mmCIF file of C-alpha atoms and ligand atoms in Angstrom:
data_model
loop_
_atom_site.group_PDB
_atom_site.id
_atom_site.type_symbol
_atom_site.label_atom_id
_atom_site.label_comp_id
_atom_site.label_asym_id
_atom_site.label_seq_id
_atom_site.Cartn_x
_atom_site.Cartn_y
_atom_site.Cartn_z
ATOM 1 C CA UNK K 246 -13.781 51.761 -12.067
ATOM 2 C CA UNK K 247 -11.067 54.082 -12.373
ATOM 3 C CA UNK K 248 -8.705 53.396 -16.069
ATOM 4 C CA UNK K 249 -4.747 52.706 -16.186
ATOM 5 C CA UNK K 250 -3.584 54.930 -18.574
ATOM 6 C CA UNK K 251 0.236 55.019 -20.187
ATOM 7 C CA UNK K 252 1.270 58.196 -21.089
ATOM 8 C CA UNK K 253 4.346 59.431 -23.363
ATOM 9 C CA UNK K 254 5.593 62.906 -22.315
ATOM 10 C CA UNK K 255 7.695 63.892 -24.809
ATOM 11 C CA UNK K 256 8.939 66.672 -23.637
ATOM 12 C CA UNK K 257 10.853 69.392 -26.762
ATOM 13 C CA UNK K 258 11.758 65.963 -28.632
ATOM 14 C CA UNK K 259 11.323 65.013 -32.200
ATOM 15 C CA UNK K 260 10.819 67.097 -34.587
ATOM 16 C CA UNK K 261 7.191 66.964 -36.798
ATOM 17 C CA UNK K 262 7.526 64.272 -39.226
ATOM 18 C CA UNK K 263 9.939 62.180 -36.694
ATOM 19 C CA UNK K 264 6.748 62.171 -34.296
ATOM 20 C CA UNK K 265 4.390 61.712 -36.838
ATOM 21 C CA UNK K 266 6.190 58.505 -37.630
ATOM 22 C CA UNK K 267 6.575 57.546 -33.990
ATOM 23 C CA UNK K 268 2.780 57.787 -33.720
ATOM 24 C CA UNK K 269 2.212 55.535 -36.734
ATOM 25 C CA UNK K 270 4.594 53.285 -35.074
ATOM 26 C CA UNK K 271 3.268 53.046 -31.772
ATOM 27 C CA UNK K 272 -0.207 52.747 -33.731
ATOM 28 C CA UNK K 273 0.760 50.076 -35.696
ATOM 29 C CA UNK K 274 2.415 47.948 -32.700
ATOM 30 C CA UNK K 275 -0.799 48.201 -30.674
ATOM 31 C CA UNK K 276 -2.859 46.940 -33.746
ATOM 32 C CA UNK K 277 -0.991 44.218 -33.440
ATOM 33 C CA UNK K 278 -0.992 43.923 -29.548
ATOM 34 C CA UNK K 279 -4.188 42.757 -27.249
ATOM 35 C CA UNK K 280 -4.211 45.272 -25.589
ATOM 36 C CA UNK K 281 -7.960 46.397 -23.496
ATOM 37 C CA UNK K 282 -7.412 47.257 -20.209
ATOM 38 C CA UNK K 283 -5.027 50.732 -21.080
ATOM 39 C CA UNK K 284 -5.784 54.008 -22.473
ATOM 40 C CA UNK K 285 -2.746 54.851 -24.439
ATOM 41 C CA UNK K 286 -2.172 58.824 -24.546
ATOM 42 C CA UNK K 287 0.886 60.412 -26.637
ATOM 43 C CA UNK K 288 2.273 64.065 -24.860
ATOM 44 C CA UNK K 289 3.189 65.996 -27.823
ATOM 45 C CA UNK K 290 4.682 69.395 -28.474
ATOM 46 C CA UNK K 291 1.746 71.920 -29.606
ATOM 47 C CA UNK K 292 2.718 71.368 -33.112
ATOM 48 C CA UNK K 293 2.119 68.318 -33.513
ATOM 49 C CA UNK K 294 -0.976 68.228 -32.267
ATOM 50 C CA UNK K 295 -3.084 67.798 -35.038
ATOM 51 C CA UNK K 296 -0.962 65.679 -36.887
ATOM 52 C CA UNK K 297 -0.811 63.413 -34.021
ATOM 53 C CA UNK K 298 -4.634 63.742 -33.659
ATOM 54 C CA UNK K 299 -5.131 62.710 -37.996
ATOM 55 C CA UNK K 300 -2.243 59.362 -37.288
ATOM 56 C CA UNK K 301 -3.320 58.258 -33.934
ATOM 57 C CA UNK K 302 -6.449 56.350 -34.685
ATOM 58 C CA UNK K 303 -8.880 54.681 -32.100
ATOM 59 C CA UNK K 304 -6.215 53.600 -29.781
ATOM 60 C CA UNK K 305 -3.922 56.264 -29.361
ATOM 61 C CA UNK K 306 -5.609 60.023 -27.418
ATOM 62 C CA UNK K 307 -2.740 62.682 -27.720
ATOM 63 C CA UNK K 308 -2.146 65.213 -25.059
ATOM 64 C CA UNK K 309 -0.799 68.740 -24.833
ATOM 65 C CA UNK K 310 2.059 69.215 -22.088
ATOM 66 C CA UNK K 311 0.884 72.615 -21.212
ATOM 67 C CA UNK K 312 -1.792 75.755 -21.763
ATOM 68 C CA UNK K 313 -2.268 79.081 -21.350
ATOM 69 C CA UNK K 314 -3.683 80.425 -18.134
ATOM 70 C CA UNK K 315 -5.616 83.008 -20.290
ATOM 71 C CA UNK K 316 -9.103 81.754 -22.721
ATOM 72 C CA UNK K 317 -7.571 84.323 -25.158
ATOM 73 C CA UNK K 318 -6.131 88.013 -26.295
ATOM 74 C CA UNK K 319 -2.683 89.762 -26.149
ATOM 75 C CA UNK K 320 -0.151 86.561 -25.069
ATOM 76 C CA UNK K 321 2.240 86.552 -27.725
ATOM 77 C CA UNK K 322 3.567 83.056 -27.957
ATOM 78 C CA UNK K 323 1.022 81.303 -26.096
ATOM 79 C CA UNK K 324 -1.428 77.842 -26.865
ATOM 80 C CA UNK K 325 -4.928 78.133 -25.185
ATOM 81 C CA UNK K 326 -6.449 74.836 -23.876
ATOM 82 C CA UNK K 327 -9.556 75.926 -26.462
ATOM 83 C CA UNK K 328 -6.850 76.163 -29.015
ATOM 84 C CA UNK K 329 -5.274 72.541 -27.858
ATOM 85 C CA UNK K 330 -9.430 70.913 -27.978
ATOM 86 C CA UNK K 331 -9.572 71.811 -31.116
ATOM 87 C CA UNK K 332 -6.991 69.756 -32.833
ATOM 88 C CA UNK K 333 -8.961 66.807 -31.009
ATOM 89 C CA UNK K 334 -6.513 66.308 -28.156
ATOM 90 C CA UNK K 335 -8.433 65.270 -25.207
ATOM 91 C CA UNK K 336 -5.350 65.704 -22.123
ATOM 92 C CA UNK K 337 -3.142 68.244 -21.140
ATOM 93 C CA UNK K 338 -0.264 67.866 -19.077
ATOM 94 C CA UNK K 339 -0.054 70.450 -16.306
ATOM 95 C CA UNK K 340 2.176 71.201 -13.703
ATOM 96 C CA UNK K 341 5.063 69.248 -14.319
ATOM 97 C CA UNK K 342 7.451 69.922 -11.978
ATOM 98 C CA UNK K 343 10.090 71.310 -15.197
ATOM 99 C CA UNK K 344 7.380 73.492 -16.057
ATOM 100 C CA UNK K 345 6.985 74.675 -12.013
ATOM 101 C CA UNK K 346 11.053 74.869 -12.123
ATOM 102 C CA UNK K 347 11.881 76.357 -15.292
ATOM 103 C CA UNK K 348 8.768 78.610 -16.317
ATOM 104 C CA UNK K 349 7.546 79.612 -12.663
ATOM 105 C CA UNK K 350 4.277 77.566 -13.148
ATOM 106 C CA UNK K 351 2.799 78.646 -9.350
ATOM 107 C CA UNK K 352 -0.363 76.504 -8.061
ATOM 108 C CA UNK K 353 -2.363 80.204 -8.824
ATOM 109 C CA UNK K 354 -1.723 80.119 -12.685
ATOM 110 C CA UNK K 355 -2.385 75.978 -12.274
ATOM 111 C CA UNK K 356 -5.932 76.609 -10.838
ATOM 112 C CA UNK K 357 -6.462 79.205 -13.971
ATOM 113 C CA UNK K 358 -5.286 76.287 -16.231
ATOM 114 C CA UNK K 359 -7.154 73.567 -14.790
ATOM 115 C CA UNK K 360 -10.098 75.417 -14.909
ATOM 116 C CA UNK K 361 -9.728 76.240 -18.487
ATOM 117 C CA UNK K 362 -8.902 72.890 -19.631
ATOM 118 C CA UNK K 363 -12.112 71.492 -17.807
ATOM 119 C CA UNK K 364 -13.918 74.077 -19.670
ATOM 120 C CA UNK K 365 -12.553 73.379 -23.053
ATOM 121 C CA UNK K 366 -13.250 69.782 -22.395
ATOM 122 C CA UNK K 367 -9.465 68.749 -21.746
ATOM 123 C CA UNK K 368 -8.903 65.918 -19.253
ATOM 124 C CA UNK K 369 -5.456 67.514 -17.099
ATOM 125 C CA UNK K 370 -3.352 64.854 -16.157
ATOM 126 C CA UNK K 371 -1.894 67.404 -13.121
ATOM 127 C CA UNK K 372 1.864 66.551 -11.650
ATOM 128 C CA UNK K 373 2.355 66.714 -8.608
ATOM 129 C CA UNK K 374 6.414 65.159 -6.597
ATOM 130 C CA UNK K 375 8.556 66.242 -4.260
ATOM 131 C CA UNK K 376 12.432 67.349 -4.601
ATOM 132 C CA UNK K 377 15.043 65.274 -3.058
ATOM 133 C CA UNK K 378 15.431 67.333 -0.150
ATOM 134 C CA UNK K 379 11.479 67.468 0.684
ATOM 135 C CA UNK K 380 11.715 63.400 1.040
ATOM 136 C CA UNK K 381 15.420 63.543 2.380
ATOM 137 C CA UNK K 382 13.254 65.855 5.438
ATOM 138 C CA UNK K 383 10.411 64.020 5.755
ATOM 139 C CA UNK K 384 8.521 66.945 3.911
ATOM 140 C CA UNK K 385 7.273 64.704 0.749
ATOM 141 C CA UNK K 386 3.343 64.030 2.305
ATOM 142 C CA UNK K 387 3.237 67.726 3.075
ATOM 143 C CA UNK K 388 4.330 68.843 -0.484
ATOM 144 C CA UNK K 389 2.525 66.653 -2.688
ATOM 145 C CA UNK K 390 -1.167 67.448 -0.311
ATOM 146 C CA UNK K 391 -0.162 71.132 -0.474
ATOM 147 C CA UNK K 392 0.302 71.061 -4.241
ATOM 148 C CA UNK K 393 -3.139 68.855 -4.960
ATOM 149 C CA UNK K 394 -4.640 70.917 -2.301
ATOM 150 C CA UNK K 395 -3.624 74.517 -4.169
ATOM 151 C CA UNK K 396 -3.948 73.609 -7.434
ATOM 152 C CA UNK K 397 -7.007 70.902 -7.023
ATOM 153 C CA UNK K 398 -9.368 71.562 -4.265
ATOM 154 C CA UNK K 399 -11.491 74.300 -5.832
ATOM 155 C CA UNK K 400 -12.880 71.959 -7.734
ATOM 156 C CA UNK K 401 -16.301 70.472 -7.265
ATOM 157 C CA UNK K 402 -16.136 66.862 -7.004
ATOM 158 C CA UNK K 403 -18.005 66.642 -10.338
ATOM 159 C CA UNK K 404 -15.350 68.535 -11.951
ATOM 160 C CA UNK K 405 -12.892 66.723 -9.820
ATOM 161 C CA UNK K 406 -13.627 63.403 -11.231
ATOM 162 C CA UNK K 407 -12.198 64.536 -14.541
ATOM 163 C CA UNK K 408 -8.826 64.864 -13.101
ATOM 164 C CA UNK K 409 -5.925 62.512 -13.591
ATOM 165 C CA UNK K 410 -2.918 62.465 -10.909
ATOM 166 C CA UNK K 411 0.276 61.728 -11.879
ATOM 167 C CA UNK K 412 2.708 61.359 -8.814
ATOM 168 C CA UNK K 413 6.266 62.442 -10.281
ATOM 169 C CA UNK K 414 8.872 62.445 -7.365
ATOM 170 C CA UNK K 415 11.164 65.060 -9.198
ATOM 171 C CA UNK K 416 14.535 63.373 -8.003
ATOM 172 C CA UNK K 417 13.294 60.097 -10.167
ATOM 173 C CA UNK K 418 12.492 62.241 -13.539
ATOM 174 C CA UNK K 419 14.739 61.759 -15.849
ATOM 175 C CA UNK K 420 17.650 60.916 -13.414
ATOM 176 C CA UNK K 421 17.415 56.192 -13.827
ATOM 177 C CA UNK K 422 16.324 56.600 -10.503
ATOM 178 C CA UNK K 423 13.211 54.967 -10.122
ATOM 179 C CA UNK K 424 11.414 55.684 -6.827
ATOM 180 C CA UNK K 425 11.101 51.798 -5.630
ATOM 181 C CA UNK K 426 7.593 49.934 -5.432
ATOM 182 C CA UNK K 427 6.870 50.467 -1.998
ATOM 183 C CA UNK K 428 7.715 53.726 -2.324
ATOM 184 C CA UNK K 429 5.540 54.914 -5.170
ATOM 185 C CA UNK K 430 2.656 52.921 -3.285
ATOM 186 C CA UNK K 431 3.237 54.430 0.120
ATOM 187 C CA UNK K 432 2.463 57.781 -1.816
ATOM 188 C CA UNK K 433 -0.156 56.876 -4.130
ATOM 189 C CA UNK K 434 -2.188 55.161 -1.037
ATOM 190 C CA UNK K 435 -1.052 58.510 0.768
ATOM 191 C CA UNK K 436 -2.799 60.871 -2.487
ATOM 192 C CA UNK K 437 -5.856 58.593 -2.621
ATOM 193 C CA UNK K 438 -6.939 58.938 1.417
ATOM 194 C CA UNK K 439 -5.994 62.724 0.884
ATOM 195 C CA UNK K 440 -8.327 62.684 -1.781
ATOM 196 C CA UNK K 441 -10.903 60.528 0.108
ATOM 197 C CA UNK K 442 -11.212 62.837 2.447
ATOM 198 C CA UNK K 443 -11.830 65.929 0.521
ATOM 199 C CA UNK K 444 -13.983 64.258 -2.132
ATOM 200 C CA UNK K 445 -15.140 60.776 -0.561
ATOM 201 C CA UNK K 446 -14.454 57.198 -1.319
ATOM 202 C CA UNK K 447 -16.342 57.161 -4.610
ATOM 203 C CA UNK K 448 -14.422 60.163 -6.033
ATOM 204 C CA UNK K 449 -11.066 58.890 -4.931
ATOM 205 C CA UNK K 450 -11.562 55.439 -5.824
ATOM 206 C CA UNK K 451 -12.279 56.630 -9.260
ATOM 207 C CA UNK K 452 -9.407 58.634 -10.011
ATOM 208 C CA UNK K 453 -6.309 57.504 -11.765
ATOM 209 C CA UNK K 454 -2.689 58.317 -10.379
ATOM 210 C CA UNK K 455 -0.027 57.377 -12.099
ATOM 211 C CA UNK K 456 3.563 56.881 -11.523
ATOM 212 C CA UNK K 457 6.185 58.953 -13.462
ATOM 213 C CA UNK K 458 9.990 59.424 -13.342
ATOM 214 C CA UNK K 459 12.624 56.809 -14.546
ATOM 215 C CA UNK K 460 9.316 54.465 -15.312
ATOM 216 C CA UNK K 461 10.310 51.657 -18.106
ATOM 217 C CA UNK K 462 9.987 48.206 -19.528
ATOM 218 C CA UNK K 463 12.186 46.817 -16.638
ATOM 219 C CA UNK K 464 10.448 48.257 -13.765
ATOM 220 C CA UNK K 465 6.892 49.080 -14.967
ATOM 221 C CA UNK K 466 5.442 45.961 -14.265
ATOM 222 C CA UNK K 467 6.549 45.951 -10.218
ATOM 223 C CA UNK K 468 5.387 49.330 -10.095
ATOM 224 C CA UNK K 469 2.010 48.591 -11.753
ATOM 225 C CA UNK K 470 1.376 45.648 -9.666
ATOM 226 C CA UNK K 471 0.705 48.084 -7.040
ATOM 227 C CA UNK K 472 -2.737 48.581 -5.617
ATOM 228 C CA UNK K 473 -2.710 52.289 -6.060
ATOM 229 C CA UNK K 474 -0.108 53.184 -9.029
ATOM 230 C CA UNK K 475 -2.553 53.000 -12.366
ATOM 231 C CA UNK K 476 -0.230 53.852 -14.848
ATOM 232 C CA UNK K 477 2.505 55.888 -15.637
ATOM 233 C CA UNK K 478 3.749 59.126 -16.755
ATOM 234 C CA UNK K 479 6.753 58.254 -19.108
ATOM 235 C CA UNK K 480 9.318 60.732 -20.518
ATOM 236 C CA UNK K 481 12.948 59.222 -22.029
ATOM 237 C CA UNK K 482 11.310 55.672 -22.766
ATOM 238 C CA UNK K 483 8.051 57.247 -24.668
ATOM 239 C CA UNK K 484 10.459 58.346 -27.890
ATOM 240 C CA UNK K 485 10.992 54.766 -28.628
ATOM 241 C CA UNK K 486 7.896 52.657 -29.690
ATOM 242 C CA UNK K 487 9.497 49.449 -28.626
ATOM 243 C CA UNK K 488 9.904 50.978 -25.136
ATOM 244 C CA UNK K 489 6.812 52.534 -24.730
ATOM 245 C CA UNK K 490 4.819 49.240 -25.987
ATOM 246 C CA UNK K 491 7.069 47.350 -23.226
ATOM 247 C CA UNK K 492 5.487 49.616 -21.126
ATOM 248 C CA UNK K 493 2.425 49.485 -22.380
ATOM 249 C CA UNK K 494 2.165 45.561 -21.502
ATOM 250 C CA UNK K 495 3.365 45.638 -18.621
ATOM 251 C CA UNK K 496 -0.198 45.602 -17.155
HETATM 252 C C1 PEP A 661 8.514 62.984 -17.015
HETATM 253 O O1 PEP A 661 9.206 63.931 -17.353
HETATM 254 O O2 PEP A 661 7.287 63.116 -16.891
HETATM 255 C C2 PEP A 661 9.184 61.710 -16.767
HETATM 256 C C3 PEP A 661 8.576 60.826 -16.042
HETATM 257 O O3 PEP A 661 10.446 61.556 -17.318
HETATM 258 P P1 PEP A 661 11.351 60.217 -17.284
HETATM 259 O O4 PEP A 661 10.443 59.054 -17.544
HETATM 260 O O5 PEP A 661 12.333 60.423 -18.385
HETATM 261 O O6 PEP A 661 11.968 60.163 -15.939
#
């Protein structure tokens, strides 16, 4: 059965020791919380990887929000996915739509990416959404099953089973908009038969897609009650532990 997962995308926020501490926090909160049925996952920038990694305990995994799309060599500045496994993160974020925006991330380098993460043992949480004007045409469908397709379906189904989706309309992210309930279902229901019929029932029954943009303690639990939303992908409410656990128990 396929897992809801909550995860934090911090984005460039906090610096070291303020998201060490917000680790501990959100550590200590779900120590105290009942909480089973969630994997709780923590997007950190690279250097707090390991950090995160030493203060998040059994309950917390920590994620990368990017890696290269080289193993290795002359890329001044970059973070391999090797490099990211071996602080004992087990996600990386990919393809978030301010990384396709601001930093040209194309669905070529995302296939290079994805396949290095696999093969570091990285779980990619890929991000896939639409811009305002896609769904104000009617394009949305089109977009998201063009980006999975590109950036997704040269993957075996063995490999493709280690995927998580996260479906991030990009005129929700960070804007308080919050695509409604039956939206967000219409396209996760939409991203599952797409990936039915590439990979089968089994395969797409099994994979997780989560919601992301706007997500928070008001709305989380409507959009979780939804048959095919298994999470979400949370940026602005993540930095606060209080916010995130409200999240968090909204299952
Ligand atoms: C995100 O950037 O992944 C995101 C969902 O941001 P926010 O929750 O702030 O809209």
């Amino acid at each position: 059965m396929r897992k809801n997962i909550v995860a934090g995308n911090w984005k460039m926020n906090k610096n070291l020791n303020e998201g060490i501490a917000l680790v501990k926090e959100i550590n200590e909160k779900l120590e105290n919380a009942d909480i089973k049925n969630v994997e709780v996952i923590v997007g950190t920038p690279f250097i707090h990887l390991s950090e995160a990694n030493k203060a998040a305990g059994s309950k917390i995994a920590v994620a990368a929000q990017n890696c290269a799309d080289e193993a290795h060599g002359a890329y001044t500045g970059e973070i391999s996915a090797e490099m990211v496994a071996s602080t004992g993160s087990k996600y990386v974020i990919l393809g978030h739509s301010e990384r396709r925006s601001y930093y040209g991330e194309t669905s070529e380098k995302l296939v290079k990416k994805v396949d290095l993460a696999l093969t570091n043992g990285l779980t990619p949480i890929f991000c896939i959404g639409e811009v305002l004007e896609e769904r104000e045409s009617g394009k949305h469908f089109e977009v998201v099953k063009n980006q999975i397709a590109e950036g997704l379906f040269h993957l075996s189904a063995e490999d493709f089973s280690k995927v998580v989706l996260a479906y991030e309309p990009v005129w929700a992210i960070g804007t308080g908009v919050t695509a409604s309930s039956e939206q967000a279902q219409e396209m996760h229901a939409f991203i599952r038969k797409t990936l039915a019929e590439k990979y089968g029932d089994a395969v797409a029954n099994n994979t997780s897609i989560l919601y992301g943009g706007s997500c928070k303690p008001s709305n989380a639990k409507e959009l979780f009650a939804n048959a095919d939303v298994d999470g979400g992908l949370i940026g602005g409410a993540s930095l606060k532990a209080e916010d995130f656990m409200g999240i968090i128990t909204a299952f």
